[in-house]
């Protein structure tokens, strides 16, 4: 039975540069008890289409130019703000991508869960609290009787997303809109959230619109799939049709962008560029405080010219290990040898000189790039600081880096906010390459990117690795991504190495239960072959 029927929806944004057709004459239906996935990369219009149904697009500059969205006999686009407010949170609920920015940091989780049911149904606080506790338990939040009085920052990312799901379900809505609800989560937590949503959808018989940029994520849960590009629907159909018989080139490109093949590993067993022995990195130790043992007795070699994949969920210590190698965090004990030099013995100028040979690419380029510096300044700074180029030759050096990372030279005077996420990551890679390093730590460099852009950046890093002769530690929570790029893979769990080997060995014959859990958590694993 049709729960929502959208016909000829048009949404535009009127800017100084003219009209942008964000949603261009789209039609689709959502059925009761079914999951409809809307897929497309950033800017395709998928979120705008759904936000416009609930009056959540900013006006101006946004404007609904036409169409209808009939929900239970009412055209949502014709309702007043007061009428929409009555529907929002009661009959139609929403789960947003980043719960940390959507939850009020000053209010307990319980207060925020109780608020919508008190507002929409007028129940007493005591009854609302009990209902909130029951729902917290249903979505898998441990010890809800006590955690209901906790604040958002006291929860992990996965638990905060569970809170958002509970908040959306507390009024027993008929339609749930989930906007990229698992993008920022580890692959294991992502699998839990996807299973939870599918189970709740069946139990409560609700319709779900699941917005995502990743076809693999929806492979196991979607009944119907809508593919959007530049504001238009280019293909739609049931899951079987989209995955087995995609017609549109754009849909096929999204499928092709899912990390799949194992990297072909050369048989070369070159000498170790980096040798780590019995490394411990602990935080917060003191007289009366138990230290957090982020890295525990890690021994590892990284061979010259190889890409070593380091995988594990949040809190496993993988980022700390990368930062420890570069001496960006204090090391408790152990040794790190780089090309025969013990880094743990270096200080001051000696360490600075060695750091020219080692660089880092961070997960979020928007946070790691200085918003007040143009691309030119960002790339020129390390070239001049390390005296790789002079003031006379620096421009040519900057333009060479732009060429290497696939950015148009015309962009050289632009600032970070003027670029897309993928372009910003290219700038960050260019900055890391500026010192002509021998070793790079790439810390989750593609996790925040659309799947098509992700594939481009991975291919770029492979090409640059060959061109520059780089050795790389590639940090990720996603085994499918690491399998695509790495020569060897190391699995880290609670600060310790639990397994290592080639991508093929780990995928086909994992030895440890934790590795098997990571593999089982990969979304759409059947698509990966």
Short mmCIF file of C-alpha atoms in Angstrom, two decimals:
data_model
loop_
_atom_site.label_atom_id
_atom_site.label_comp_id
_atom_site.label_asym_id
_atom_site.label_seq_id
_atom_site.Cartn_x
_atom_site.Cartn_y
_atom_site.Cartn_z
CA UNK A 1 0.00 0.00 0.00
CA UNK A 2 1.32 3.43 -0.96
CA UNK A 3 2.25 5.51 2.11
CA UNK A 4 3.84 8.47 0.32
CA UNK A 5 3.31 9.47 -3.29
CA UNK A 6 5.63 12.18 -4.66
CA UNK A 7 4.85 13.54 -8.12
CA UNK A 8 6.85 16.01 -10.26
CA UNK A 9 8.73 17.53 -7.31
CA UNK A 10 10.85 20.56 -8.25
CA UNK A 11 13.10 22.42 -5.81
CA UNK A 12 15.42 25.28 -6.77
CA UNK A 13 17.93 27.47 -4.96
CA UNK A 14 18.10 31.08 -6.11
CA UNK A 15 21.63 32.41 -5.64
CA UNK A 16 23.69 35.33 -6.87
CA UNK A 17 24.99 33.06 -9.61
CA UNK A 18 21.51 32.19 -10.82
CA UNK A 19 19.01 29.40 -10.28
CA UNK A 20 20.24 25.93 -9.25
CA UNK A 21 17.74 23.12 -9.91
CA UNK A 22 18.49 20.91 -6.91
CA UNK A 23 15.51 18.62 -7.53
CA UNK A 24 14.31 18.51 -11.12
CA UNK A 25 10.86 16.97 -11.68
CA UNK A 26 11.13 13.69 -9.76
CA UNK A 27 8.38 11.19 -8.87
CA UNK A 28 8.49 8.19 -6.55
CA UNK A 29 6.39 6.26 -4.02
CA UNK A 30 7.13 4.73 -0.63
CA UNK A 31 5.11 1.73 0.51
CA UNK A 32 4.07 0.83 4.04
CA UNK A 33 6.46 -1.71 5.57
CA UNK A 34 9.06 -1.27 2.80
CA UNK A 35 12.52 0.35 2.63
CA UNK A 36 13.09 2.70 -0.31
CA UNK A 37 16.71 3.74 -0.77
CA UNK A 38 17.62 6.99 -2.55
CA UNK A 39 21.20 6.78 -3.84
CA UNK A 40 23.51 9.36 -5.35
CA UNK A 41 26.72 11.23 -4.71
CA UNK A 42 26.90 14.62 -2.99
CA UNK A 43 24.92 17.26 -4.84
CA UNK A 44 22.56 14.78 -6.49
CA UNK A 45 19.56 16.27 -4.66
CA UNK A 46 18.61 13.23 -2.59
CA UNK A 47 18.62 14.98 0.80
CA UNK A 48 17.02 18.18 -0.55
CA UNK A 49 14.15 16.13 -2.00
CA UNK A 50 13.37 14.58 1.38
CA UNK A 51 13.95 17.72 3.45
CA UNK A 52 11.58 19.67 1.23
CA UNK A 53 8.75 17.25 2.07
CA UNK A 54 8.89 18.41 5.69
CA UNK A 55 9.53 22.10 5.07
CA UNK A 56 13.15 21.80 6.20
CA UNK A 57 14.92 23.55 3.33
CA UNK A 58 15.96 27.16 4.02
CA UNK A 59 13.70 29.69 2.28
CA UNK A 60 15.21 31.74 0.81
CA UNK A 61 17.31 30.73 -1.09
CA UNK A 62 15.41 27.44 -1.43
CA UNK A 63 12.00 27.29 -3.07
CA UNK A 64 9.62 24.47 -3.97
CA UNK A 65 8.74 25.25 -7.57
CA UNK A 66 6.10 22.58 -8.10
CA UNK A 67 4.84 19.08 -7.54
CA UNK A 68 2.92 17.22 -4.85
CA UNK A 69 3.75 14.87 -1.96
CA UNK A 70 0.63 13.09 -0.77
CA UNK A 71 0.93 11.45 2.65
CA UNK A 72 -2.23 9.83 4.03
CA UNK A 73 -4.45 12.00 1.85
CA UNK A 74 -2.67 15.28 2.63
CA UNK A 75 -0.32 17.10 0.24
CA UNK A 76 2.65 17.92 2.47
CA UNK A 77 3.73 20.73 0.12
CA UNK A 78 0.45 22.57 0.66
CA UNK A 79 0.41 22.41 4.47
CA UNK A 80 1.17 25.40 6.69
CA UNK A 81 4.17 25.41 9.04
CA UNK A 82 1.87 24.73 12.01
CA UNK A 83 0.29 21.75 10.23
CA UNK A 84 3.71 20.38 9.24
CA UNK A 85 4.95 20.75 12.81
CA UNK A 86 2.06 18.54 13.90
CA UNK A 87 3.19 15.81 11.45
CA UNK A 88 6.96 16.13 11.95
CA UNK A 89 8.17 13.86 14.73
CA UNK A 90 4.78 12.20 15.09
CA UNK A 91 3.73 10.67 11.76
CA UNK A 92 6.99 11.32 9.89
CA UNK A 93 10.30 11.17 11.77
CA UNK A 94 13.87 11.80 10.68
CA UNK A 95 17.29 10.38 11.56
CA UNK A 96 20.15 12.71 10.65
CA UNK A 97 23.68 11.84 9.55
CA UNK A 98 25.65 13.25 12.48
CA UNK A 99 23.92 12.71 15.85
CA UNK A 100 26.52 14.79 17.71
CA UNK A 101 25.41 17.94 15.89
CA UNK A 102 21.71 17.07 16.16
CA UNK A 103 21.57 16.18 19.85
CA UNK A 104 21.55 19.06 22.34
CA UNK A 105 24.80 18.85 24.36
CA UNK A 106 23.19 20.68 27.30
CA UNK A 107 20.28 18.24 27.70
CA UNK A 108 20.34 14.65 28.92
CA UNK A 109 19.49 11.96 26.41
CA UNK A 110 16.38 11.13 28.43
CA UNK A 111 15.11 14.71 28.30
CA UNK A 112 15.54 14.78 24.53
CA UNK A 113 13.79 11.43 24.10
CA UNK A 114 10.87 12.45 26.29
CA UNK A 115 10.34 15.87 24.68
CA UNK A 116 8.63 14.73 21.41
CA UNK A 117 6.23 12.31 23.10
CA UNK A 118 5.23 14.93 25.69
CA UNK A 119 4.77 17.56 22.93
CA UNK A 120 2.82 15.38 20.49
CA UNK A 121 0.87 13.09 22.81
CA UNK A 122 0.69 15.10 26.03
CA UNK A 123 1.69 12.17 28.25
CA UNK A 124 2.96 12.69 31.80
CA UNK A 125 6.72 12.88 32.41
CA UNK A 126 6.79 9.64 34.40
CA UNK A 127 5.06 7.72 31.61
CA UNK A 128 7.26 9.36 28.96
CA UNK A 129 10.40 8.40 30.90
CA UNK A 130 9.33 4.76 31.14
CA UNK A 131 8.54 4.66 27.43
CA UNK A 132 11.95 6.20 26.66
CA UNK A 133 13.72 3.56 28.79
CA UNK A 134 11.86 0.75 27.01
CA UNK A 135 12.76 2.16 23.60
CA UNK A 136 16.42 2.64 24.58
CA UNK A 137 16.51 -1.03 25.50
CA UNK A 138 14.83 -1.97 22.21
CA UNK A 139 17.48 -0.15 20.15
CA UNK A 140 20.28 -1.85 22.08
CA UNK A 141 21.47 0.83 24.50
CA UNK A 142 23.01 -0.83 27.54
CA UNK A 143 21.70 -0.15 31.04
CA UNK A 144 19.01 2.35 29.96
CA UNK A 145 17.78 2.92 33.54
CA UNK A 146 20.99 4.83 34.29
CA UNK A 147 22.20 5.96 30.85
CA UNK A 148 18.92 7.81 30.27
CA UNK A 149 20.35 10.55 32.53
CA UNK A 150 23.63 10.75 30.59
CA UNK A 151 24.59 13.48 28.11
CA UNK A 152 25.36 12.90 24.40
CA UNK A 153 29.14 13.26 24.82
CA UNK A 154 29.09 10.29 27.21
CA UNK A 155 27.98 7.95 24.41
CA UNK A 156 30.02 6.46 21.55
CA UNK A 157 29.14 7.34 17.94
CA UNK A 158 27.19 4.12 17.46
CA UNK A 159 25.27 4.59 20.71
CA UNK A 160 24.44 8.22 19.82
CA UNK A 161 23.00 7.01 16.53
CA UNK A 162 20.89 4.49 18.47
CA UNK A 163 19.61 7.39 20.59
CA UNK A 164 18.63 9.23 17.38
CA UNK A 165 16.77 6.13 16.15
CA UNK A 166 14.97 5.83 19.49
CA UNK A 167 14.04 9.53 19.33
CA UNK A 168 12.66 9.07 15.82
CA UNK A 169 10.61 6.02 16.82
CA UNK A 170 9.26 7.22 20.16
CA UNK A 171 5.99 8.48 18.65
CA UNK A 172 5.61 5.35 16.51
CA UNK A 173 5.77 7.17 13.14
CA UNK A 174 4.41 5.71 9.93
CA UNK A 175 7.30 7.01 7.80
CA UNK A 176 10.97 7.27 8.79
CA UNK A 177 13.52 9.28 6.75
CA UNK A 178 17.10 8.19 7.47
CA UNK A 179 19.69 10.59 6.01
CA UNK A 180 23.07 8.84 5.71
CA UNK A 181 22.63 7.36 9.22
CA UNK A 182 25.73 5.15 9.10
CA UNK A 183 28.27 7.18 7.09
CA UNK A 184 30.39 8.26 10.06
CA UNK A 185 30.35 4.85 11.79
CA UNK A 186 32.81 1.97 11.89
CA UNK A 187 31.95 -0.93 9.61
CA UNK A 188 31.02 -3.18 12.57
CA UNK A 189 28.80 -0.52 14.17
CA UNK A 190 27.35 0.29 10.74
CA UNK A 191 26.30 -3.34 10.31
CA UNK A 192 24.61 -3.29 13.73
CA UNK A 193 22.69 -0.09 12.93
CA UNK A 194 21.57 -1.39 9.51
CA UNK A 195 20.33 -4.64 11.06
CA UNK A 196 18.62 -2.71 13.85
CA UNK A 197 16.78 -0.47 11.37
CA UNK A 198 15.69 -3.44 9.24
CA UNK A 199 14.43 -5.29 12.35
CA UNK A 200 12.57 -2.24 13.69
CA UNK A 201 11.03 -1.58 10.27
CA UNK A 202 9.60 -5.11 10.19
CA UNK A 203 8.48 -5.06 13.83
CA UNK A 204 6.69 -1.70 13.60
CA UNK A 205 5.67 -2.06 9.91
CA UNK A 206 6.85 1.43 8.98
CA UNK A 207 7.94 2.82 5.64
CA UNK A 208 11.57 3.97 5.44
CA UNK A 209 13.36 6.31 3.04
CA UNK A 210 17.06 5.49 3.37
CA UNK A 211 19.33 8.18 1.89
CA UNK A 212 22.90 7.13 1.06
CA UNK A 213 25.76 7.68 -1.38
CA UNK A 214 26.87 4.05 -1.08
CA UNK A 215 25.10 1.28 -3.00
CA UNK A 216 26.89 -1.38 -0.95
CA UNK A 217 25.30 -0.07 2.26
CA UNK A 218 21.75 -0.55 0.97
CA UNK A 219 22.46 -3.84 -0.79
CA UNK A 220 21.16 -5.96 2.07
CA UNK A 221 18.19 -3.92 3.31
CA UNK A 222 16.49 -1.96 0.49
CA UNK A 223 13.32 -3.19 -1.21
CA UNK A 224 13.30 -0.42 -3.83
CA UNK A 225 16.27 1.70 -5.01
CA UNK A 226 16.11 5.15 -6.62
CA UNK A 227 19.29 6.47 -8.24
CA UNK A 228 19.64 10.26 -8.48
CA UNK A 229 22.11 12.40 -10.39
CA UNK A 230 22.10 16.19 -10.66
CA UNK A 231 18.55 16.51 -9.36
CA UNK A 232 17.00 13.84 -11.59
CA UNK A 233 16.08 10.20 -11.12
CA UNK A 234 18.16 8.28 -13.67
CA UNK A 235 17.10 4.77 -12.66
CA UNK A 236 14.82 3.01 -10.22
CA UNK A 237 13.71 -0.52 -9.50
CA UNK A 238 13.83 -3.33 -6.99
CA UNK A 239 17.14 -4.40 -5.46
CA UNK A 240 17.59 -7.36 -7.79
CA UNK A 241 17.09 -5.25 -10.90
CA UNK A 242 19.53 -2.51 -9.83
CA UNK A 243 22.35 -4.84 -8.75
CA UNK A 244 21.99 -7.51 -11.40
CA UNK A 245 20.79 -5.52 -14.42
CA UNK A 246 21.61 -1.81 -14.02
CA UNK A 247 20.76 0.10 -17.22
CA UNK A 248 22.08 3.61 -16.70
CA UNK A 249 25.84 4.32 -17.04
CA UNK A 250 25.77 6.34 -13.80
CA UNK A 251 24.32 3.41 -11.82
CA UNK A 252 26.94 1.13 -13.32
CA UNK A 253 29.65 3.62 -12.32
CA UNK A 254 28.37 3.59 -8.71
CA UNK A 255 28.48 -0.21 -8.71
CA UNK A 256 31.97 -0.20 -10.23
CA UNK A 257 33.18 2.23 -7.56
CA UNK A 258 32.49 -0.24 -4.73
CA UNK A 259 35.98 -1.38 -3.60
CA UNK A 260 36.27 -4.94 -4.80
CA UNK A 261 39.44 -6.40 -6.22
CA UNK A 262 42.47 -7.37 -4.21
CA UNK A 263 45.61 -5.44 -5.04
CA UNK A 264 48.18 -7.48 -6.93
CA UNK A 265 51.11 -7.82 -4.55
CA UNK A 266 54.62 -7.95 -5.90
CA UNK A 267 56.79 -10.83 -4.76
CA UNK A 268 59.55 -8.46 -3.66
CA UNK A 269 60.58 -8.79 -0.01
CA UNK A 270 62.47 -5.50 0.33
CA UNK A 271 64.14 -4.44 3.56
CA UNK A 272 62.20 -2.71 6.30
CA UNK A 273 62.06 1.09 6.10
CA UNK A 274 60.34 1.22 9.50
CA UNK A 275 60.91 -1.25 12.32
CA UNK A 276 58.71 -1.00 15.41
CA UNK A 277 59.67 -3.03 18.48
CA UNK A 278 57.59 -3.54 21.65
CA UNK A 279 55.87 -0.16 21.23
CA UNK A 280 53.63 1.08 24.03
CA UNK A 281 51.69 4.35 23.88
CA UNK A 282 49.65 5.01 27.01
CA UNK A 283 47.66 8.06 27.99
CA UNK A 284 46.62 9.58 31.29
CA UNK A 285 48.89 7.62 33.58
CA UNK A 286 49.43 9.18 37.00
CA UNK A 287 49.66 8.39 40.69
CA UNK A 288 46.01 7.51 41.15
CA UNK A 289 44.93 6.96 37.58
CA UNK A 290 44.84 3.81 35.48
CA UNK A 291 46.39 4.61 32.07
CA UNK A 292 44.56 4.12 28.78
CA UNK A 293 46.73 1.59 26.94
CA UNK A 294 46.13 2.77 23.37
CA UNK A 295 49.04 0.75 21.92
CA UNK A 296 50.23 -2.38 23.71
CA UNK A 297 53.53 -4.07 22.88
CA UNK A 298 53.29 -3.70 19.09
CA UNK A 299 56.12 -5.14 17.00
CA UNK A 300 55.88 -4.53 13.24
CA UNK A 301 57.98 -3.95 10.11
CA UNK A 302 56.90 -1.77 7.18
CA UNK A 303 58.89 -2.65 4.09
CA UNK A 304 60.29 -0.04 1.75
CA UNK A 305 57.86 0.70 -1.09
CA UNK A 306 54.88 -1.21 0.31
CA UNK A 307 51.41 0.00 1.27
CA UNK A 308 50.55 -1.53 4.63
CA UNK A 309 46.86 -1.48 5.52
CA UNK A 310 46.00 -1.00 9.20
CA UNK A 311 42.39 -1.84 10.08
CA UNK A 312 40.29 -1.86 13.23
CA UNK A 313 37.22 -0.18 14.65
CA UNK A 314 37.20 3.12 16.59
CA UNK A 315 39.26 2.85 19.75
CA UNK A 316 41.45 0.04 18.40
CA UNK A 317 44.51 2.35 18.45
CA UNK A 318 45.18 2.51 14.70
CA UNK A 319 45.37 6.33 14.48
CA UNK A 320 47.49 6.41 17.65
CA UNK A 321 49.92 3.93 16.09
CA UNK A 322 50.29 6.15 13.00
CA UNK A 323 50.85 9.24 15.12
CA UNK A 324 53.30 7.38 17.35
CA UNK A 325 55.44 6.45 14.35
CA UNK A 326 55.61 10.14 13.34
CA UNK A 327 56.31 11.13 16.96
CA UNK A 328 53.14 13.24 17.10
CA UNK A 329 52.15 11.71 20.44
CA UNK A 330 54.42 10.85 23.38
CA UNK A 331 55.60 7.23 23.42
CA UNK A 332 55.64 5.31 26.71
CA UNK A 333 58.22 2.67 25.77
CA UNK A 334 59.66 0.71 22.87
CA UNK A 335 61.57 1.74 19.75
CA UNK A 336 60.75 3.02 16.26
CA UNK A 337 63.53 2.81 13.68
CA UNK A 338 63.23 4.78 10.43
CA UNK A 339 65.85 3.85 7.83
CA UNK A 340 68.17 2.76 10.63
CA UNK A 341 67.62 5.86 12.81
CA UNK A 342 65.87 5.44 16.18
CA UNK A 343 63.14 8.10 16.14
CA UNK A 344 62.53 7.78 19.87
CA UNK A 345 66.00 9.23 20.50
CA UNK A 346 65.51 12.34 18.31
CA UNK A 347 64.53 15.76 19.62
CA UNK A 348 64.27 19.35 18.34
CA UNK A 349 66.00 20.11 15.04
CA UNK A 350 67.00 16.49 14.45
CA UNK A 351 63.38 15.35 14.70
CA UNK A 352 62.20 18.25 12.49
CA UNK A 353 64.77 17.33 9.86
CA UNK A 354 63.63 13.69 9.90
CA UNK A 355 59.96 14.71 9.66
CA UNK A 356 60.59 16.09 6.20
CA UNK A 357 60.89 12.46 5.15
CA UNK A 358 57.59 11.49 6.83
CA UNK A 359 54.18 13.08 6.30
CA UNK A 360 50.53 12.56 7.23
CA UNK A 361 47.24 12.79 5.34
CA UNK A 362 44.35 13.40 7.73
CA UNK A 363 40.77 12.10 7.58
CA UNK A 364 39.06 15.49 7.37
CA UNK A 365 40.87 17.84 4.97
CA UNK A 366 38.49 20.69 5.82
CA UNK A 367 39.66 20.60 9.44
CA UNK A 368 43.34 20.09 8.59
CA UNK A 369 43.60 22.84 5.93
CA UNK A 370 43.94 26.45 7.06
CA UNK A 371 40.76 28.24 5.84
CA UNK A 372 42.70 31.52 5.53
CA UNK A 373 45.33 30.10 3.21
CA UNK A 374 44.79 29.66 -0.53
CA UNK A 375 45.86 26.45 -2.25
CA UNK A 376 48.97 28.27 -3.43
CA UNK A 377 49.96 29.27 0.10
CA UNK A 378 49.15 25.82 1.49
CA UNK A 379 51.41 24.06 -1.01
CA UNK A 380 54.11 26.74 -1.09
CA UNK A 381 54.62 26.79 2.70
CA UNK A 382 56.31 23.35 3.08
CA UNK A 383 58.31 23.87 -0.14
CA UNK A 384 59.82 27.09 1.24
CA UNK A 385 60.06 25.93 4.88
CA UNK A 386 62.16 22.90 3.96
CA UNK A 387 64.07 24.85 1.27
CA UNK A 388 62.94 22.51 -1.49
CA UNK A 389 62.13 25.53 -3.67
CA UNK A 390 63.26 29.15 -3.65
CA UNK A 391 60.98 32.17 -3.95
CA UNK A 392 61.81 32.24 -7.65
CA UNK A 393 61.00 28.59 -8.30
CA UNK A 394 58.19 27.98 -5.78
CA UNK A 395 55.37 28.74 -8.23
CA UNK A 396 56.54 25.99 -10.58
CA UNK A 397 56.79 23.63 -7.61
CA UNK A 398 53.21 24.42 -6.57
CA UNK A 399 51.87 23.95 -10.11
CA UNK A 400 53.71 20.60 -10.41
CA UNK A 401 51.95 19.40 -7.23
CA UNK A 402 48.60 20.59 -8.60
CA UNK A 403 49.24 18.56 -11.75
CA UNK A 404 50.29 15.47 -9.78
CA UNK A 405 47.12 15.35 -7.67
CA UNK A 406 44.79 16.15 -10.57
CA UNK A 407 43.73 19.72 -9.71
CA UNK A 408 43.35 22.37 -12.40
CA UNK A 409 46.03 25.06 -12.23
CA UNK A 410 43.29 27.68 -12.46
CA UNK A 411 42.23 26.74 -8.90
CA UNK A 412 45.55 27.71 -7.37
CA UNK A 413 44.30 30.98 -5.78
CA UNK A 414 41.10 29.48 -4.36
CA UNK A 415 40.46 28.74 -0.68
CA UNK A 416 39.45 25.39 0.93
CA UNK A 417 35.75 26.27 1.28
CA UNK A 418 35.53 26.72 -2.50
CA UNK A 419 36.31 23.05 -3.16
CA UNK A 420 34.39 19.79 -2.87
CA UNK A 421 35.40 17.13 -0.32
CA UNK A 422 37.30 15.11 -2.91
CA UNK A 423 39.16 18.17 -4.21
CA UNK A 424 40.10 19.19 -0.65
CA UNK A 425 41.53 15.73 -0.07
CA UNK A 426 43.61 16.15 -3.23
CA UNK A 427 44.99 19.40 -1.78
CA UNK A 428 45.85 17.59 1.46
CA UNK A 429 47.64 14.86 -0.51
CA UNK A 430 49.55 17.53 -2.45
CA UNK A 431 50.63 19.17 0.80
CA UNK A 432 51.85 15.81 2.13
CA UNK A 433 53.85 15.22 -1.08
CA UNK A 434 55.41 18.70 -1.04
CA UNK A 435 58.39 17.64 1.10
CA UNK A 436 58.98 14.64 -1.17
CA UNK A 437 58.63 12.20 1.72
CA UNK A 438 59.62 8.56 1.75
CA UNK A 439 56.84 7.55 4.15
CA UNK A 440 53.21 8.68 4.52
CA UNK A 441 50.62 7.84 7.16
CA UNK A 442 47.19 8.12 5.49
CA UNK A 443 44.67 8.26 8.35
CA UNK A 444 41.18 7.34 7.05
CA UNK A 445 41.74 9.54 3.95
CA UNK A 446 38.58 8.43 2.10
CA UNK A 447 36.06 7.55 4.83
CA UNK A 448 34.15 10.84 4.54
CA UNK A 449 33.95 10.80 0.73
CA UNK A 450 31.30 9.62 -1.74
CA UNK A 451 32.00 6.15 -3.08
CA UNK A 452 32.84 7.42 -6.60
CA UNK A 453 35.21 10.10 -5.25
CA UNK A 454 36.63 7.51 -2.85
CA UNK A 455 37.57 5.29 -5.79
CA UNK A 456 39.27 8.23 -7.56
CA UNK A 457 41.35 9.11 -4.47
CA UNK A 458 42.39 5.48 -3.93
CA UNK A 459 43.51 5.20 -7.57
CA UNK A 460 45.35 8.52 -7.24
CA UNK A 461 47.18 7.32 -4.13
CA UNK A 462 48.19 4.08 -5.87
CA UNK A 463 49.54 6.01 -8.87
CA UNK A 464 51.40 8.54 -6.70
CA UNK A 465 52.83 5.73 -4.59
CA UNK A 466 54.46 4.28 -7.71
CA UNK A 467 55.56 7.66 -9.11
CA UNK A 468 57.12 8.90 -5.85
CA UNK A 469 58.32 5.50 -4.60
CA UNK A 470 56.33 5.95 -1.39
CA UNK A 471 56.03 3.66 1.58
CA UNK A 472 52.60 4.07 3.15
CA UNK A 473 50.65 3.14 6.27
CA UNK A 474 47.00 3.24 5.17
CA UNK A 475 44.71 3.46 8.19
CA UNK A 476 41.03 2.53 7.82
CA UNK A 477 38.10 0.86 9.56
CA UNK A 478 36.95 -0.59 6.23
CA UNK A 479 38.53 -3.87 5.11
CA UNK A 480 37.02 -3.57 1.62
CA UNK A 481 38.84 -0.28 1.01
CA UNK A 482 42.12 -1.58 2.42
CA UNK A 483 41.90 -4.76 0.35
CA UNK A 484 41.80 -2.58 -2.76
CA UNK A 485 44.99 -0.65 -2.01
CA UNK A 486 47.23 -2.57 0.43
CA UNK A 487 50.06 -5.04 -0.15
CA UNK A 488 49.64 -6.43 3.37
CA UNK A 489 46.98 -5.90 6.04
CA UNK A 490 47.42 -5.68 9.81
CA UNK A 491 44.36 -6.02 12.06
CA UNK A 492 44.49 -4.07 15.32
CA UNK A 493 42.17 -4.72 18.27
CA UNK A 494 42.34 -2.87 21.59
CA UNK A 495 45.87 -1.71 20.86
CA UNK A 496 47.25 -5.12 19.90
CA UNK A 497 47.95 -6.79 16.55
CA UNK A 498 45.65 -9.81 16.28
CA UNK A 499 46.29 -10.84 12.67
CA UNK A 500 48.25 -9.86 9.57
CA UNK A 501 48.70 -11.11 6.03
CA UNK A 502 47.82 -10.40 2.40
CA UNK A 503 44.34 -9.14 1.54
CA UNK A 504 43.52 -12.41 -0.19
CA UNK A 505 44.59 -14.48 2.83
CA UNK A 506 42.60 -12.39 5.27
CA UNK A 507 39.47 -12.40 3.12
CA UNK A 508 39.58 -16.09 2.22
CA UNK A 509 40.99 -17.59 5.40
CA UNK A 510 40.82 -15.28 8.44
CA UNK A 511 42.34 -16.88 11.53
CA UNK A 512 40.88 -14.69 14.26
CA UNK A 513 37.24 -14.24 15.30
CA UNK A 514 37.63 -10.43 15.33
CA UNK A 515 38.82 -10.44 11.70
CA UNK A 516 35.84 -12.61 10.76
CA UNK A 517 33.51 -10.09 12.46
CA UNK A 518 35.05 -7.25 10.45
CA UNK A 519 34.58 -9.20 7.23
CA UNK A 520 30.97 -10.10 8.03
CA UNK A 521 30.25 -6.43 8.75
CA UNK A 522 31.25 -5.21 5.27
CA UNK A 523 28.06 -3.83 3.68
CA UNK A 524 26.97 -5.69 0.54
CA UNK A 525 29.79 -8.17 0.92
CA UNK A 526 28.24 -10.45 -1.70
CA UNK A 527 28.96 -7.72 -4.25
CA UNK A 528 32.68 -7.81 -3.49
CA UNK A 529 33.19 -11.31 -4.76
#
